Amino acid sequence: MKINVLLIGSASLLALSATGARAADPVMAIEPAPANYVEVCDAFGAGYFYIPGTETCLNIGGYVRFETQFGGIQTGSADDSDWSPYVKANLQITAKTETELGTLTSVMTPEFYYYSNGSGDDFKFDQAYIDIGDAVQFRAGYIKGFWNEDLWGELDNIDNVSRYNAVRLGYFPSDGFQIALELDALTKDNSDDPKLGLSGRIAWAPSDSRYIKLDVAYDTDSENYAIRPWAGIGIGPGTFEIAGLYESGFISYAPDFTADNWNDSPIAGTYMKYAVAANYYFNVTENLILAPQTQYNVASNDKAFWEAGATADWQVVDNFHVRANLNYAFLDED
């Protein structure tokens, strides 16, 4: 749900009274102060407005999400629970200014998580960074990396939560070509054993329904790496997506099965060695999107298993979506 903010500027009119002025005295007229209205900034797309008195354009957005997860393993909760409702509030503040070095951008996205009875409430940043440049961009800050992205919907398992303090240098011309390299701090500040990671992307992505991407990552401490090619192509009324994944060992950029909610499965404590995921998302009606999906996985203990499911997203009215995800993993000891 987007948060729309309306700012109303006000101005006062000042009048001067000449006390005790004689009839022959000249009357000095004071010009009224100009009204300091908020102006629309259309240089960076819809939703931006000028901060009064500056050349900086500001955009305020975000969403509120209520979600309930239930049933089986991999519910996304910290343990194998059958019921996990929560509320997530995301606020994104973006400021942009044109400079002689290109567009200067700062992004700050705080997130708040609320659980029943206040248990486990959390605050963190989705990302917070500064960025300068247009075709050639330099970014520094707390960055949501390439490996945080995945296929449309929420059922594929080819990514990981990869947000790090990082610096990134990339080339993003307007024709859809992309190439970027990012240096990530994998450990917290003041660590006795600092760990660094390298992640990068080369891609041709002129649109969300037509792209080819190759993501790579390397952990300089464990000396493991991961590779992820993926592609999307518009077919008929929707888009077909397919992705592959290979990990040489445990690496923070790619998925593993070490969380508590995998403890009762035959792949507990392993990492994803190979994976192939595919989906097809399309509009059933103007306001309803359906995405069936399947994925084949091989864990590092060489146990193979399938996953299959579907995501349905219904836009009830503008800015209000209801989404349902159903996923089943074919896991057994054999």
mmCIF file of C-alpha atoms in Angstrom:
data_model
loop_
_atom_site.group_PDB
_atom_site.id
_atom_site.type_symbol
_atom_site.label_atom_id
_atom_site.label_comp_id
_atom_site.label_asym_id
_atom_site.label_seq_id
_atom_site.Cartn_x
_atom_site.Cartn_y
_atom_site.Cartn_z
ATOM 1 C CA MET A 1 0.000 0.000 0.000
ATOM 2 C CA LYS A 2 1.582 3.234 -1.081
ATOM 3 C CA ILE A 3 1.642 6.123 1.353
ATOM 4 C CA ASN A 4 0.586 9.330 -0.330
ATOM 5 C CA VAL A 5 1.634 12.520 1.412
ATOM 6 C CA LEU A 6 0.120 15.912 0.703
ATOM 7 C CA LEU A 7 2.112 18.915 1.843
ATOM 8 C CA ILE A 8 0.327 22.269 1.958
ATOM 9 C CA GLY A 9 2.396 25.426 2.065
ATOM 10 C CA SER A 10 1.123 28.576 3.696
ATOM 11 C CA ALA A 11 2.262 32.169 3.576
ATOM 12 C CA SER A 12 1.482 35.218 5.652
ATOM 13 C CA LEU A 13 0.821 38.706 4.322
ATOM 14 C CA LEU A 14 2.574 41.441 6.223
ATOM 15 C CA ALA A 15 1.150 44.939 6.531
ATOM 16 C CA LEU A 16 2.901 47.991 7.925
ATOM 17 C CA SER A 17 1.049 50.725 9.759
ATOM 18 C CA ALA A 18 2.722 54.118 9.878
ATOM 19 C CA THR A 19 1.749 55.315 13.328
ATOM 20 C CA GLY A 20 1.504 59.067 13.630
ATOM 21 C CA ALA A 21 2.152 59.709 9.940
ATOM 22 C CA ARG A 22 1.124 63.117 8.711
ATOM 23 C CA ALA A 23 -1.204 63.545 5.798
ATOM 24 C CA ALA A 24 1.620 64.795 3.642
ATOM 25 C CA ASP A 25 3.896 61.855 4.427
ATOM 26 C CA PRO A 26 4.452 59.436 1.538
ATOM 27 C CA VAL A 27 2.869 55.992 1.862
ATOM 28 C CA MET A 28 5.391 53.134 1.658
ATOM 29 C CA ALA A 29 3.810 49.982 0.203
ATOM 30 C CA ILE A 30 5.356 46.673 1.346
ATOM 31 C CA GLU A 31 5.325 43.883 -1.210
ATOM 32 C CA PRO A 32 3.614 40.762 0.137
ATOM 33 C CA ALA A 33 5.928 37.822 0.755
ATOM 34 C CA PRO A 34 5.713 35.317 -2.098
ATOM 35 C CA ALA A 35 3.711 32.194 -1.385
ATOM 36 C CA ASN A 36 6.042 29.236 -0.858
ATOM 37 C CA TYR A 37 3.959 26.524 -2.481
ATOM 38 C CA VAL A 38 5.164 22.954 -2.906
ATOM 39 C CA GLU A 39 5.931 22.386 -6.591
ATOM 40 C CA VAL A 40 5.767 19.134 -8.482
ATOM 41 C CA CYS A 41 9.134 17.810 -9.682
ATOM 42 C CA ASP A 42 8.676 15.827 -12.873
ATOM 43 C CA ALA A 43 12.364 15.307 -13.696
ATOM 44 C CA PHE A 44 12.526 11.906 -11.941
ATOM 45 C CA GLY A 45 9.066 10.479 -12.551
ATOM 46 C CA ALA A 46 5.757 10.621 -10.728
ATOM 47 C CA GLY A 47 5.544 11.280 -7.003
ATOM 48 C CA TYR A 48 8.422 13.751 -6.585
ATOM 49 C CA PHE A 49 8.083 17.314 -5.302
ATOM 50 C CA TYR A 50 10.587 20.098 -4.656
ATOM 51 C CA ILE A 51 11.579 20.723 -1.061
ATOM 52 C CA PRO A 52 10.618 24.419 -0.739
ATOM 53 C CA GLY A 53 13.562 26.731 -1.238
ATOM 54 C CA THR A 54 15.817 24.027 -2.702
ATOM 55 C CA GLU A 55 16.506 22.220 -5.959
ATOM 56 C CA THR A 56 16.147 18.823 -4.237
ATOM 57 C CA CYS A 57 13.265 16.588 -5.231
ATOM 58 C CA LEU A 58 11.698 14.339 -2.592
ATOM 59 C CA ASN A 59 9.544 11.222 -2.866
ATOM 60 C CA ILE A 60 7.851 9.569 0.108
ATOM 61 C CA GLY A 61 6.296 6.142 -0.322
ATOM 62 C CA GLY A 62 6.111 2.683 1.163
ATOM 63 C CA TYR A 63 3.542 0.138 2.234
ATOM 64 C CA VAL A 64 1.936 -1.700 5.135
ATOM 65 C CA ARG A 65 1.686 -5.487 4.925
ATOM 66 C CA PHE A 66 -0.224 -7.983 7.064
ATOM 67 C CA GLU A 67 0.844 -11.590 6.593
ATOM 68 C CA THR A 68 0.047 -14.946 8.145
ATOM 69 C CA GLN A 69 2.217 -18.010 7.495
ATOM 70 C CA PHE A 70 1.056 -21.459 8.496
ATOM 71 C CA GLY A 71 1.725 -25.151 8.039
ATOM 72 C CA GLY A 72 4.768 -27.387 7.719
ATOM 73 C CA ILE A 73 8.433 -26.436 7.443
ATOM 74 C CA GLN A 74 9.964 -23.405 5.752
ATOM 75 C CA THR A 75 7.164 -21.140 6.947
ATOM 76 C CA GLY A 76 9.691 -18.336 7.162
ATOM 77 C CA SER A 77 9.435 -18.200 10.947
ATOM 78 C CA ALA A 78 12.317 -18.865 13.315
ATOM 79 C CA ASP A 79 11.049 -22.361 14.056
ATOM 80 C CA ASP A 80 8.692 -24.986 12.697
ATOM 81 C CA SER A 81 5.469 -23.295 13.779
ATOM 82 C CA ASP A 82 2.024 -23.666 12.259
ATOM 83 C CA TRP A 83 0.871 -20.084 12.821
ATOM 84 C CA SER A 84 2.914 -16.906 12.378
ATOM 85 C CA PRO A 85 0.983 -13.650 11.807
ATOM 86 C CA TYR A 86 2.790 -10.322 11.678
ATOM 87 C CA VAL A 87 2.568 -6.769 10.333
ATOM 88 C CA LYS A 88 5.348 -5.088 8.382
ATOM 89 C CA ALA A 89 5.526 -1.317 7.783
ATOM 90 C CA ASN A 90 7.934 -0.075 5.119
ATOM 91 C CA LEU A 91 8.654 3.630 4.588
ATOM 92 C CA GLN A 92 10.842 4.724 1.660
ATOM 93 C CA ILE A 93 12.224 8.273 1.483
ATOM 94 C CA THR A 94 14.113 9.194 -1.699
ATOM 95 C CA ALA A 95 15.833 12.530 -2.386
ATOM 96 C CA LYS A 96 17.329 13.455 -5.777
ATOM 97 C CA THR A 97 19.340 16.461 -6.967
ATOM 98 C CA GLU A 98 20.943 17.208 -10.326
ATOM 99 C CA THR A 99 24.694 17.903 -10.027
ATOM 100 C CA GLU A 100 27.634 18.327 -12.395
ATOM 101 C CA LEU A 101 28.551 14.681 -11.657
ATOM 102 C CA GLY A 102 25.067 13.402 -12.473
ATOM 103 C CA THR A 103 22.069 12.711 -10.292
ATOM 104 C CA LEU A 104 22.769 12.616 -6.561
ATOM 105 C CA THR A 105 20.381 10.223 -4.828
ATOM 106 C CA SER A 106 19.893 9.283 -1.202
ATOM 107 C CA VAL A 107 17.536 6.514 -0.163
ATOM 108 C CA MET A 108 16.433 5.591 3.346
ATOM 109 C CA THR A 109 13.987 2.721 3.904
ATOM 110 C CA PRO A 110 13.192 1.878 7.534
ATOM 111 C CA GLU A 111 11.089 -1.215 8.244
ATOM 112 C CA PHE A 112 9.070 -2.061 11.346
ATOM 113 C CA TYR A 113 7.857 -5.559 12.250
ATOM 114 C CA TYR A 114 5.084 -6.139 14.783
ATOM 115 C CA TYR A 115 4.047 -9.500 16.205
ATOM 116 C CA SER A 116 1.210 -10.467 18.551
ATOM 117 C CA ASN A 117 1.622 -9.340 22.177
ATOM 118 C CA GLY A 118 4.776 -7.419 21.239
ATOM 119 C CA SER A 119 6.834 -10.602 21.075
ATOM 120 C CA GLY A 120 9.734 -10.283 18.651
ATOM 121 C CA ASP A 121 8.924 -6.741 17.479
ATOM 122 C CA ASP A 122 11.786 -5.482 15.358
ATOM 123 C CA PHE A 123 13.113 -2.420 13.585
ATOM 124 C CA LYS A 124 15.699 -2.473 10.824
ATOM 125 C CA PHE A 125 16.595 -0.806 7.547
ATOM 126 C CA ASP A 126 15.696 -2.423 4.261
ATOM 127 C CA GLN A 127 18.414 -0.217 2.780
ATOM 128 C CA ALA A 128 20.058 3.188 3.248
ATOM 129 C CA TYR A 129 22.565 4.502 0.725
ATOM 130 C CA ILE A 130 23.842 7.398 -1.356
ATOM 131 C CA ASP A 131 24.233 7.153 -5.115
ATOM 132 C CA ILE A 132 25.751 9.522 -7.649
ATOM 133 C CA GLY A 133 25.854 9.334 -11.429
ATOM 134 C CA ASP A 134 23.561 8.348 -14.257
ATOM 135 C CA ALA A 135 24.935 5.879 -16.812
ATOM 136 C CA VAL A 136 27.966 5.356 -14.562
ATOM 137 C CA GLN A 137 26.876 5.093 -10.933
ATOM 138 C CA PHE A 138 28.715 4.886 -7.637
ATOM 139 C CA ARG A 139 26.744 3.681 -4.614
ATOM 140 C CA ALA A 140 27.762 3.404 -0.963
ATOM 141 C CA GLY A 141 25.798 2.485 2.136
ATOM 142 C CA TYR A 142 23.621 -0.324 3.429
ATOM 143 C CA ILE A 143 22.709 -1.921 0.121
ATOM 144 C CA LYS A 144 20.168 -4.533 -0.860
ATOM 145 C CA GLY A 145 22.348 -6.638 -3.149
ATOM 146 C CA PHE A 146 21.661 -8.397 -6.444
ATOM 147 C CA TRP A 147 21.249 -11.717 -4.621
ATOM 148 C CA ASN A 148 18.322 -10.287 -2.709
ATOM 149 C CA GLU A 149 16.303 -10.330 -5.947
ATOM 150 C CA ASP A 150 14.404 -13.339 -7.239
ATOM 151 C CA LEU A 151 11.638 -14.391 -9.618
ATOM 152 C CA TRP A 152 8.155 -12.868 -9.570
ATOM 153 C CA GLY A 153 6.053 -14.119 -6.679
ATOM 154 C CA GLU A 154 7.405 -15.417 -3.406
ATOM 155 C CA LEU A 155 7.905 -19.159 -3.754
ATOM 156 C CA ASP A 156 11.252 -19.642 -5.493
ATOM 157 C CA ASN A 157 14.304 -20.459 -3.401
ATOM 158 C CA ILE A 158 17.253 -19.079 -5.399
ATOM 159 C CA ASP A 159 18.132 -16.029 -3.287
ATOM 160 C CA ASN A 160 19.111 -15.035 0.213
ATOM 161 C CA VAL A 161 18.711 -11.988 2.434
ATOM 162 C CA SER A 162 21.864 -10.220 1.261
ATOM 163 C CA ARG A 163 21.967 -6.684 2.657
ATOM 164 C CA TYR A 164 25.407 -5.394 3.556
ATOM 165 C CA ASN A 165 27.389 -2.240 4.138
ATOM 166 C CA ALA A 166 28.914 -2.052 0.697
ATOM 167 C CA VAL A 167 30.243 0.017 -2.168
ATOM 168 C CA ARG A 168 29.128 -0.571 -5.757
ATOM 169 C CA LEU A 169 30.310 0.683 -9.119
ATOM 170 C CA GLY A 170 28.058 0.060 -12.082
ATOM 171 C CA TYR A 171 27.367 0.968 -15.675
ATOM 172 C CA PHE A 172 23.660 1.272 -16.542
ATOM 173 C CA PRO A 173 23.064 2.874 -19.949
ATOM 174 C CA SER A 174 19.516 3.476 -21.153
ATOM 175 C CA ASP A 175 19.464 0.499 -23.563
ATOM 176 C CA GLY A 176 19.059 -2.037 -20.733
ATOM 177 C CA PHE A 177 22.654 -3.246 -20.525
ATOM 178 C CA GLN A 178 23.933 -3.596 -16.948
ATOM 179 C CA ILE A 179 27.309 -4.408 -15.446
ATOM 180 C CA ALA A 180 28.208 -3.823 -11.803
ATOM 181 C CA LEU A 181 30.618 -4.975 -9.108
ATOM 182 C CA GLU A 182 29.970 -4.691 -5.379
ATOM 183 C CA LEU A 183 32.298 -5.064 -2.384
ATOM 184 C CA ASP A 184 30.358 -6.250 0.674
ATOM 185 C CA ALA A 185 31.260 -6.279 4.364
ATOM 186 C CA LEU A 186 30.007 -9.705 5.489
ATOM 187 C CA THR A 187 30.761 -9.143 9.191
ATOM 188 C CA LYS A 188 29.733 -6.451 11.644
ATOM 189 C CA ASP A 189 31.893 -3.521 12.736
ATOM 190 C CA ASN A 190 34.757 -4.061 15.219
ATOM 191 C CA SER A 191 35.152 -7.694 14.216
ATOM 192 C CA ASP A 192 38.476 -9.387 14.953
ATOM 193 C CA ASP A 193 38.032 -11.424 11.797
ATOM 194 C CA PRO A 194 36.646 -9.138 9.068
ATOM 195 C CA LYS A 195 35.125 -10.951 6.118
ATOM 196 C CA LEU A 196 34.564 -9.479 2.676
ATOM 197 C CA GLY A 197 32.489 -10.625 -0.219
ATOM 198 C CA LEU A 198 32.346 -9.743 -3.900
ATOM 199 C CA SER A 199 29.130 -9.804 -5.863
ATOM 200 C CA GLY A 200 28.453 -8.725 -9.408
ATOM 201 C CA ARG A 201 26.004 -8.721 -12.283
ATOM 202 C CA ILE A 202 26.101 -8.552 -16.029
ATOM 203 C CA ALA A 203 22.725 -8.305 -17.719
ATOM 204 C CA TRP A 204 20.604 -7.133 -20.582
ATOM 205 C CA ALA A 205 17.251 -6.105 -19.133
ATOM 206 C CA PRO A 206 15.240 -3.672 -21.257
ATOM 207 C CA SER A 207 12.037 -4.545 -19.325
ATOM 208 C CA ASP A 208 10.676 -6.730 -16.525
ATOM 209 C CA SER A 209 9.285 -9.160 -19.096
ATOM 210 C CA ARG A 210 12.426 -9.395 -21.232
ATOM 211 C CA TYR A 211 15.820 -9.912 -19.613
ATOM 212 C CA ILE A 212 18.917 -12.078 -19.294
ATOM 213 C CA LYS A 213 20.983 -11.798 -16.103
ATOM 214 C CA LEU A 214 24.058 -13.466 -14.671
ATOM 215 C CA ASP A 215 24.818 -12.947 -10.981
ATOM 216 C CA VAL A 216 28.040 -14.103 -9.321
ATOM 217 C CA ALA A 217 29.296 -13.971 -5.742
ATOM 218 C CA TYR A 218 32.514 -14.869 -3.924
ATOM 219 C CA ASP A 219 33.256 -15.125 -0.194
ATOM 220 C CA THR A 220 36.904 -14.227 0.390
ATOM 221 C CA ASP A 221 36.920 -15.927 3.821
ATOM 222 C CA SER A 222 35.408 -19.318 2.996
ATOM 223 C CA GLU A 223 36.661 -19.122 -0.606
ATOM 224 C CA ASN A 224 33.282 -20.354 -1.857
ATOM 225 C CA TYR A 225 31.399 -18.941 -4.821
ATOM 226 C CA ALA A 226 27.911 -18.992 -6.310
ATOM 227 C CA ILE A 227 26.580 -18.497 -9.840
ATOM 228 C CA ARG A 228 22.999 -17.692 -10.849
ATOM 229 C CA PRO A 229 21.869 -17.255 -14.472
ATOM 230 C CA TRP A 230 18.225 -16.262 -15.031
ATOM 231 C CA ALA A 231 16.046 -15.020 -17.837
ATOM 232 C CA GLY A 232 12.542 -13.783 -18.590
ATOM 233 C CA ILE A 233 10.608 -13.658 -21.835
ATOM 234 C CA GLY A 234 7.113 -12.457 -22.639
ATOM 235 C CA ILE A 235 4.955 -15.282 -23.956
ATOM 236 C CA GLY A 236 1.277 -14.801 -24.738
ATOM 237 C CA PRO A 237 -0.523 -12.916 -21.958
ATOM 238 C CA GLY A 238 2.308 -13.295 -19.429
ATOM 239 C CA THR A 239 6.012 -13.751 -18.737
ATOM 240 C CA PHE A 240 7.946 -17.005 -18.435
ATOM 241 C CA GLU A 241 10.940 -16.926 -16.066
ATOM 242 C CA ILE A 242 13.651 -19.509 -15.486
ATOM 243 C CA ALA A 243 16.701 -19.459 -13.226
ATOM 244 C CA GLY A 244 19.569 -21.761 -12.319
ATOM 245 C CA LEU A 245 21.835 -21.826 -9.266
ATOM 246 C CA TYR A 246 25.135 -23.417 -8.280
ATOM 247 C CA GLU A 247 26.979 -23.079 -4.948
ATOM 248 C CA SER A 248 30.467 -24.424 -4.311
ATOM 249 C CA GLY A 249 29.893 -24.320 -0.532
ATOM 250 C CA PHE A 250 28.231 -22.354 2.256
ATOM 251 C CA ILE A 251 28.018 -18.728 1.154
ATOM 252 C CA SER A 252 25.827 -15.986 2.582
ATOM 253 C CA TYR A 253 24.526 -14.828 -0.792
ATOM 254 C CA ALA A 254 22.705 -18.059 -1.686
ATOM 255 C CA PRO A 255 20.124 -20.228 0.125
ATOM 256 C CA ASP A 256 20.855 -22.936 2.678
ATOM 257 C CA PHE A 257 18.841 -25.126 5.035
ATOM 258 C CA THR A 258 20.404 -24.267 8.400
ATOM 259 C CA ALA A 259 17.415 -22.418 9.939
ATOM 260 C CA ASP A 260 15.466 -24.088 12.758
ATOM 261 C CA ASN A 261 12.422 -24.591 10.561
ATOM 262 C CA TRP A 262 14.335 -27.197 8.497
ATOM 263 C CA ASN A 263 15.351 -29.281 11.510
ATOM 264 C CA ASP A 264 12.799 -32.038 10.886
ATOM 265 C CA SER A 265 13.772 -32.479 7.225
ATOM 266 C CA PRO A 266 16.348 -34.815 5.630
ATOM 267 C CA ILE A 267 18.320 -31.808 4.310
ATOM 268 C CA ALA A 268 18.747 -29.977 7.640
ATOM 269 C CA GLY A 269 22.121 -28.257 7.956
ATOM 270 C CA THR A 270 22.975 -28.413 4.248
ATOM 271 C CA TYR A 271 23.252 -25.784 1.536
ATOM 272 C CA MET A 272 21.650 -25.601 -1.911
ATOM 273 C CA LYS A 273 24.152 -27.186 -4.271
ATOM 274 C CA TYR A 274 22.091 -26.995 -7.474
ATOM 275 C CA ALA A 275 18.679 -25.586 -8.303
ATOM 276 C CA VAL A 276 16.505 -24.837 -11.316
ATOM 277 C CA ALA A 277 13.352 -22.738 -10.850
ATOM 278 C CA ALA A 278 10.684 -21.679 -13.340
ATOM 279 C CA ASN A 279 7.394 -19.827 -13.247
ATOM 280 C CA TYR A 280 4.857 -18.189 -15.546
ATOM 281 C CA TYR A 281 2.945 -15.159 -14.304
ATOM 282 C CA PHE A 282 0.003 -13.729 -16.222
ATOM 283 C CA ASN A 283 -3.147 -11.663 -15.804
ATOM 284 C CA VAL A 284 -6.254 -13.806 -15.353
ATOM 285 C CA THR A 285 -8.259 -10.590 -15.241
ATOM 286 C CA GLU A 286 -7.174 -6.961 -15.248
ATOM 287 C CA ASN A 287 -6.742 -7.053 -11.463
ATOM 288 C CA LEU A 288 -5.763 -10.686 -10.821
ATOM 289 C CA ILE A 289 -2.290 -12.147 -11.480
ATOM 290 C CA LEU A 290 -1.608 -15.869 -11.192
ATOM 291 C CA ALA A 291 1.877 -17.431 -11.105
ATOM 292 C CA PRO A 292 2.299 -21.220 -11.014
ATOM 293 C CA GLN A 293 5.870 -22.263 -10.219
ATOM 294 C CA THR A 294 8.110 -25.271 -9.774
ATOM 295 C CA GLN A 295 11.684 -25.816 -8.617
ATOM 296 C CA TYR A 296 14.108 -28.750 -8.610
ATOM 297 C CA ASN A 297 16.775 -28.767 -5.899
ATOM 298 C CA VAL A 298 19.829 -30.782 -4.936
ATOM 299 C CA ALA A 299 21.147 -30.236 -1.404
ATOM 300 C CA SER A 300 24.824 -30.568 -0.492
ATOM 301 C CA ASN A 301 24.145 -34.038 0.976
ATOM 302 C CA ASP A 302 23.004 -35.004 -2.563
ATOM 303 C CA LYS A 303 19.341 -35.379 -1.595
ATOM 304 C CA ALA A 304 17.148 -34.106 -4.440
ATOM 305 C CA PHE A 305 13.609 -32.795 -4.075
ATOM 306 C CA TRP A 306 10.914 -30.916 -5.960
ATOM 307 C CA GLU A 307 8.855 -27.908 -4.959
ATOM 308 C CA ALA A 308 5.665 -26.743 -6.626
ATOM 309 C CA GLY A 309 3.112 -24.063 -5.893
ATOM 310 C CA ALA A 310 1.376 -20.905 -7.025
ATOM 311 C CA THR A 311 0.996 -17.245 -6.111
ATOM 312 C CA ALA A 312 -2.202 -15.279 -6.696
ATOM 313 C CA ASP A 313 -2.220 -11.477 -6.419
ATOM 314 C CA TRP A 314 -5.567 -9.650 -6.465
ATOM 315 C CA GLN A 315 -5.617 -5.858 -6.665
ATOM 316 C CA VAL A 316 -8.874 -5.097 -4.872
ATOM 317 C CA VAL A 317 -8.604 -1.339 -5.485
ATOM 318 C CA ASP A 318 -5.687 0.932 -6.335
ATOM 319 C CA ASN A 319 -2.824 0.413 -3.860
ATOM 320 C CA PHE A 320 -4.579 -2.446 -2.015
ATOM 321 C CA HIS A 321 -3.475 -6.001 -2.839
ATOM 322 C CA VAL A 322 -4.449 -9.366 -1.407
ATOM 323 C CA ARG A 323 -1.893 -12.102 -2.093
ATOM 324 C CA ALA A 324 -1.997 -15.834 -1.394
ATOM 325 C CA ASN A 325 0.963 -18.225 -1.671
ATOM 326 C CA LEU A 326 0.733 -22.008 -1.577
ATOM 327 C CA ASN A 327 3.872 -24.145 -1.796
ATOM 328 C CA TYR A 328 4.562 -27.846 -1.353
ATOM 329 C CA ALA A 329 7.981 -29.514 -1.082
ATOM 330 C CA PHE A 330 8.271 -33.194 -1.980
ATOM 331 C CA LEU A 331 10.688 -34.204 0.782
ATOM 332 C CA ASP A 332 11.295 -37.700 2.164
ATOM 333 C CA GLU A 333 14.143 -39.832 3.473
ATOM 334 C CA ASP A 334 14.556 -41.551 0.097
#
